[in-house]
Short mmCIF file of C-alpha atoms and ligand atoms in Angstrom, two decimals:
data_model
loop_
_atom_site.label_atom_id
_atom_site.label_comp_id
_atom_site.label_asym_id
_atom_site.label_seq_id
_atom_site.Cartn_x
_atom_site.Cartn_y
_atom_site.Cartn_z
CA MET A 20 76.90 100.03 43.14
CA THR A 21 75.34 102.41 45.65
CA PHE A 22 73.26 101.49 48.74
CA SER A 23 70.16 102.71 46.94
CA ASP A 24 70.84 100.41 43.93
CA ARG A 25 70.72 97.43 46.39
CA LEU A 26 67.96 98.69 48.60
CA ILE A 27 65.29 99.14 45.90
CA PRO A 28 65.37 95.59 44.62
CA LEU A 29 65.71 94.26 48.15
CA ARG A 30 62.58 96.12 49.18
CA GLN A 31 60.81 94.59 46.21
CA ARG A 32 61.80 91.18 47.18
CA ILE A 33 60.66 91.83 50.78
CA ASP A 34 57.24 93.08 49.49
CA ILE A 35 56.82 89.99 47.16
CA ALA A 36 57.69 87.58 50.09
CA CYS A 37 55.12 89.39 52.22
CA GLN A 38 52.49 89.06 49.40
CA ARG A 39 53.26 85.32 49.22
CA ALA A 40 52.95 84.94 52.92
CA LYS A 41 49.83 87.23 53.04
CA ARG A 42 51.61 89.56 55.47
CA ASP A 43 51.71 93.36 55.79
CA PRO A 44 55.16 94.63 54.56
CA ASN A 45 55.08 96.95 57.57
CA SER A 46 55.32 93.92 59.81
CA VAL A 47 58.84 93.13 58.59
CA ARG A 48 61.58 95.60 59.67
CA LEU A 49 64.86 95.64 57.85
CA VAL A 50 67.94 95.75 60.05
CA ALA A 51 70.80 96.92 57.86
CA VAL A 52 73.84 95.06 59.19
CA SER A 53 76.69 97.50 58.87
CA LYS A 54 79.45 95.63 60.75
CA LEU A 55 82.84 96.03 59.20
CA LYS A 56 81.50 98.89 57.00
CA PRO A 57 82.55 102.49 57.59
CA ALA A 58 80.40 105.20 59.02
CA SER A 59 80.22 106.77 55.56
CA ALA A 60 78.27 103.68 54.37
CA ILE A 61 75.69 104.28 57.14
CA VAL A 62 75.43 107.96 56.19
CA GLU A 63 74.81 107.00 52.57
CA ALA A 64 72.06 104.57 53.69
CA ARG A 65 70.39 107.11 55.78
CA ALA A 66 70.29 109.54 52.86
CA VAL A 67 67.79 107.09 51.20
CA GLY A 68 65.69 106.50 54.35
CA GLN A 69 67.35 103.50 56.06
CA GLU A 70 67.27 104.39 59.83
CA LEU A 71 67.88 101.01 61.53
CA PHE A 72 71.30 99.41 61.73
CA GLY A 73 72.72 96.29 63.32
CA GLU A 74 76.25 96.06 64.75
CA SER A 75 78.11 93.09 65.94
CA TYR A 76 81.30 94.37 67.64
CA VAL A 77 81.11 96.73 70.64
CA GLN A 78 84.31 98.74 69.99
CA GLU A 79 83.41 99.20 66.32
CA PHE A 80 79.87 100.17 67.18
CA LEU A 81 81.06 102.81 69.70
CA GLY A 82 83.18 104.46 67.06
CA LYS A 83 80.25 104.80 64.73
CA TYR A 84 77.95 105.86 67.52
CA GLU A 85 80.26 108.84 68.30
CA GLU A 86 80.73 109.72 64.64
CA ILE A 87 77.21 109.65 63.37
CA SER A 88 74.90 112.41 64.49
CA PRO A 89 71.98 112.61 64.95
CA SER A 90 71.94 108.98 65.86
CA PRO A 91 70.04 106.42 63.80
CA HIS A 92 68.38 103.45 65.56
CA TRP A 93 70.82 100.81 66.52
CA HIS A 94 70.41 97.09 67.33
CA PHE A 95 73.19 95.02 68.76
CA ILE A 96 73.19 91.60 67.03
CA GLY A 97 76.65 90.07 67.88
CA ALA A 98 78.03 87.81 70.58
CA LEU A 99 78.20 89.99 73.72
CA GLN A 100 80.54 89.57 76.77
CA SER A 101 79.10 90.77 79.97
CA ASN A 102 81.92 93.20 80.66
CA LYS A 103 80.96 95.13 77.55
CA VAL A 104 77.26 95.58 78.31
CA LYS A 105 77.97 98.91 79.96
CA TYR A 106 79.04 100.42 76.73
CA LEU A 107 75.62 99.71 75.16
CA LYS A 108 73.53 101.32 77.81
CA GLY A 109 71.22 104.01 76.46
CA LYS A 110 72.61 103.57 72.93
CA VAL A 111 70.81 100.57 71.52
CA ASP A 112 67.11 99.95 71.03
CA LEU A 113 67.36 96.20 71.15
CA ILE A 114 69.99 93.56 71.92
CA HIS A 115 69.33 90.39 69.78
CA SER A 116 71.89 88.10 71.30
CA VAL A 117 71.09 87.29 74.94
CA ASP A 118 71.70 83.55 75.42
CA ARG A 119 72.44 83.11 79.07
CA LEU A 120 71.22 84.17 82.55
CA SER A 121 74.47 85.94 83.55
CA LEU A 122 74.29 88.24 80.50
CA ALA A 123 70.72 89.10 81.20
CA GLN A 124 71.59 89.83 84.83
CA GLU A 125 74.41 92.21 83.74
CA ILE A 126 71.98 94.02 81.36
CA ALA A 127 69.47 94.39 84.20
CA ARG A 128 72.20 95.74 86.43
CA GLN A 129 73.46 98.28 83.89
CA TRP A 130 69.94 99.48 83.09
CA ARG A 131 68.93 99.90 86.69
CA ASP A 132 69.33 103.72 86.52
CA GLN A 133 67.58 104.00 83.13
CA ALA A 134 64.05 105.32 82.74
CA THR A 135 62.94 102.50 80.57
CA SER A 136 63.74 98.70 80.47
CA ALA A 137 66.26 97.18 78.13
CA ASN A 138 64.64 95.40 75.26
CA ILE A 139 66.20 92.10 74.55
CA LEU A 140 65.78 89.00 72.37
CA LEU A 141 66.74 85.59 73.40
CA GLN A 142 69.12 83.92 70.93
CA VAL A 143 68.37 80.23 70.34
CA ASN A 144 70.79 77.78 68.75
CA VAL A 145 68.08 75.93 66.80
CA GLY A 146 70.62 73.94 64.84
CA GLY A 147 72.45 72.72 67.81
CA GLU A 148 75.87 73.64 66.22
CA VAL A 149 78.78 73.69 68.70
CA SER A 150 80.33 76.65 66.92
CA LYS A 151 77.27 78.95 67.43
CA SER A 152 76.09 80.91 70.48
CA GLY A 153 72.53 80.75 71.49
CA CYS A 154 70.82 78.74 74.24
CA ALA A 155 69.78 75.17 73.49
CA PRO A 156 66.07 74.89 72.37
CA ASP A 157 65.33 72.64 75.33
CA GLU A 158 66.85 75.09 77.82
CA LEU A 159 64.81 78.16 76.54
CA ILE A 160 61.78 77.80 78.77
CA SER A 161 63.85 77.53 81.99
CA LEU A 162 66.00 80.45 80.83
CA VAL A 163 63.08 82.75 80.05
CA GLN A 164 61.38 81.90 83.34
CA LYS A 165 64.55 82.98 85.22
CA ILE A 166 65.05 86.12 83.09
CA ALA A 167 61.43 87.16 83.51
CA LEU A 168 62.14 87.59 87.29
CA LEU A 169 64.80 90.29 86.67
CA PRO A 170 64.01 94.04 86.81
CA LYS A 171 64.47 96.50 83.97
CA LEU A 172 64.25 93.87 81.13
CA HIS A 173 61.58 93.28 78.48
CA VAL A 174 62.01 90.10 76.43
CA ARG A 175 60.57 91.06 73.10
CA GLY A 176 61.10 87.75 71.17
CA LEU A 177 63.65 85.32 69.82
CA MET A 178 66.54 85.41 67.41
CA THR A 179 68.43 82.69 65.64
CA LEU A 180 71.31 82.23 63.33
CA PRO A 181 70.59 78.79 61.75
CA PRO A 182 73.15 76.42 60.09
CA TRP A 183 74.31 77.82 56.84
CA SER A 184 73.07 76.15 53.56
CA GLU A 185 73.24 77.10 49.99
CA ASP A 186 69.61 76.21 49.69
CA PRO A 187 67.31 78.45 51.76
CA GLU A 188 64.70 75.80 51.80
CA GLU A 189 66.92 73.69 54.00
CA VAL A 190 66.94 76.49 56.52
CA ARG A 191 63.11 76.71 56.65
CA PRO A 192 62.66 74.08 59.35
CA TYR A 193 64.94 76.12 61.67
CA PHE A 194 62.89 79.27 61.17
CA ARG A 195 59.75 77.29 61.77
CA LYS A 196 61.22 75.83 64.87
CA LEU A 197 62.01 79.35 66.27
CA ARG A 198 58.41 80.40 65.72
CA GLN A 199 57.13 77.33 67.50
CA LEU A 200 59.38 78.07 70.46
CA ALA A 201 58.11 81.68 70.50
CA ASP A 202 54.54 80.29 70.63
CA GLU A 203 55.54 78.04 73.61
CA VAL A 204 57.17 80.98 75.48
CA SER A 205 54.15 83.24 74.78
CA ALA A 206 51.77 80.61 76.20
CA LEU A 207 53.56 80.84 79.56
CA GLY A 208 52.12 84.34 79.99
CA LEU A 209 55.15 85.63 81.83
CA ALA A 210 55.40 89.29 82.92
CA ASN A 211 57.72 91.40 80.76
CA VAL A 212 57.93 88.64 78.18
CA THR A 213 56.13 89.28 74.86
CA MET A 214 56.99 87.42 71.69
CA GLU A 215 56.24 90.03 69.12
CA GLU A 216 59.58 89.82 67.40
CA LEU A 217 61.26 87.05 65.52
CA SER A 218 64.77 88.01 64.33
CA MET A 219 65.63 85.56 61.62
CA GLY A 220 66.79 85.70 57.98
CA MET A 221 69.90 87.24 56.38
CA SER A 222 70.96 88.04 52.80
CA ASP A 223 70.64 84.47 51.55
CA ASP A 224 67.48 83.44 53.24
CA PHE A 225 65.34 86.41 54.32
CA GLU A 226 62.52 85.57 51.98
CA VAL A 227 62.03 82.04 53.52
CA ALA A 228 62.32 83.80 56.99
CA ILE A 229 59.58 86.20 56.09
CA GLU A 230 57.29 83.30 55.01
CA GLU A 231 57.97 81.71 58.44
CA GLY A 232 57.12 84.82 60.38
CA ALA A 233 60.25 86.96 60.69
CA THR A 234 59.51 90.48 61.97
CA LEU A 235 63.26 91.54 61.90
CA ILE A 236 65.44 90.52 59.05
CA ARG A 237 69.15 91.20 59.42
CA VAL A 238 70.76 91.91 56.07
CA GLY A 239 74.34 92.95 55.48
CA THR A 240 75.91 91.78 52.25
CA ALA A 241 72.82 92.23 50.04
CA LEU A 242 72.74 95.87 51.15
CA PHE A 243 76.37 96.88 51.63
CA GLY A 244 78.18 94.46 49.40
CA ARG A 245 80.76 92.01 50.54
CA ARG A 246 82.61 92.59 53.74
C1 PLP B 348 76.78 89.47 59.78
C2 PLP B 348 75.48 89.06 60.34
C3 PLP B 348 74.30 89.15 59.60
C4 PLP B 348 74.25 89.64 58.16
O1 PLP B 348 74.69 88.64 57.27
P1 PLP B 348 74.63 88.77 55.72
O2 PLP B 348 74.79 87.39 55.20
O3 PLP B 348 75.82 89.63 55.30
O4 PLP B 348 73.33 89.35 55.32
C5 PLP B 348 73.11 88.86 60.17
N1 PLP B 348 73.02 88.50 61.51
C6 PLP B 348 74.18 88.39 62.25
C7 PLP B 348 74.04 87.93 63.63
C8 PLP B 348 75.35 88.63 61.66
O5 PLP B 348 76.47 88.54 62.56
#
């Protein structure tokens, strides 16, 4: 199966979910998660118009970044160690996985000589799973208040990786929770904090995520096949 064979039906499913939710399909962006797939898979995807990719591992991302020219748009979606932030500077449009103050501080420090602010999302562990990264829901407000004071950062929204379930309906409450948290943050009216992005939904549950307000869906397997 080619990328295009998977992209066309996926786009149709996105459109149908948008219709159900009475949303403009242009309000949902597809992040093609290319982790563990070769640069050639990204080149194939670009040939049919996919220009936004999500990567999870810094070393792997750097290899592809060097290899693929001109550069597509990149989002970093994986767990991020502070000592690797420097490698992302100037290369990614959005970091989805900021879950602690120390990481935000390091991003602000690395971006200090950049013309524009780093765009970040705050990752929230809505399911409270010990195995997952993300800040606890009840710590989000205090975290965002501290991050808002840092220079060179723009908090664009929230991201979550909910508990896995075979039934996407079981995941719906977590997506809804993320949206409620975004509303709470938005109501604070903090400088450099805007809640226009909700990064939620993957191959198995993106339709439910769209119904609950996702603006960025992160889809890997359904586009590139199994990893
Ligand atoms: C791998 C990954 C995805 C994509 O998952 P699929 O089930 O393959 O669509 C999405 N988000 C994050 C954070 C990931 O690490």
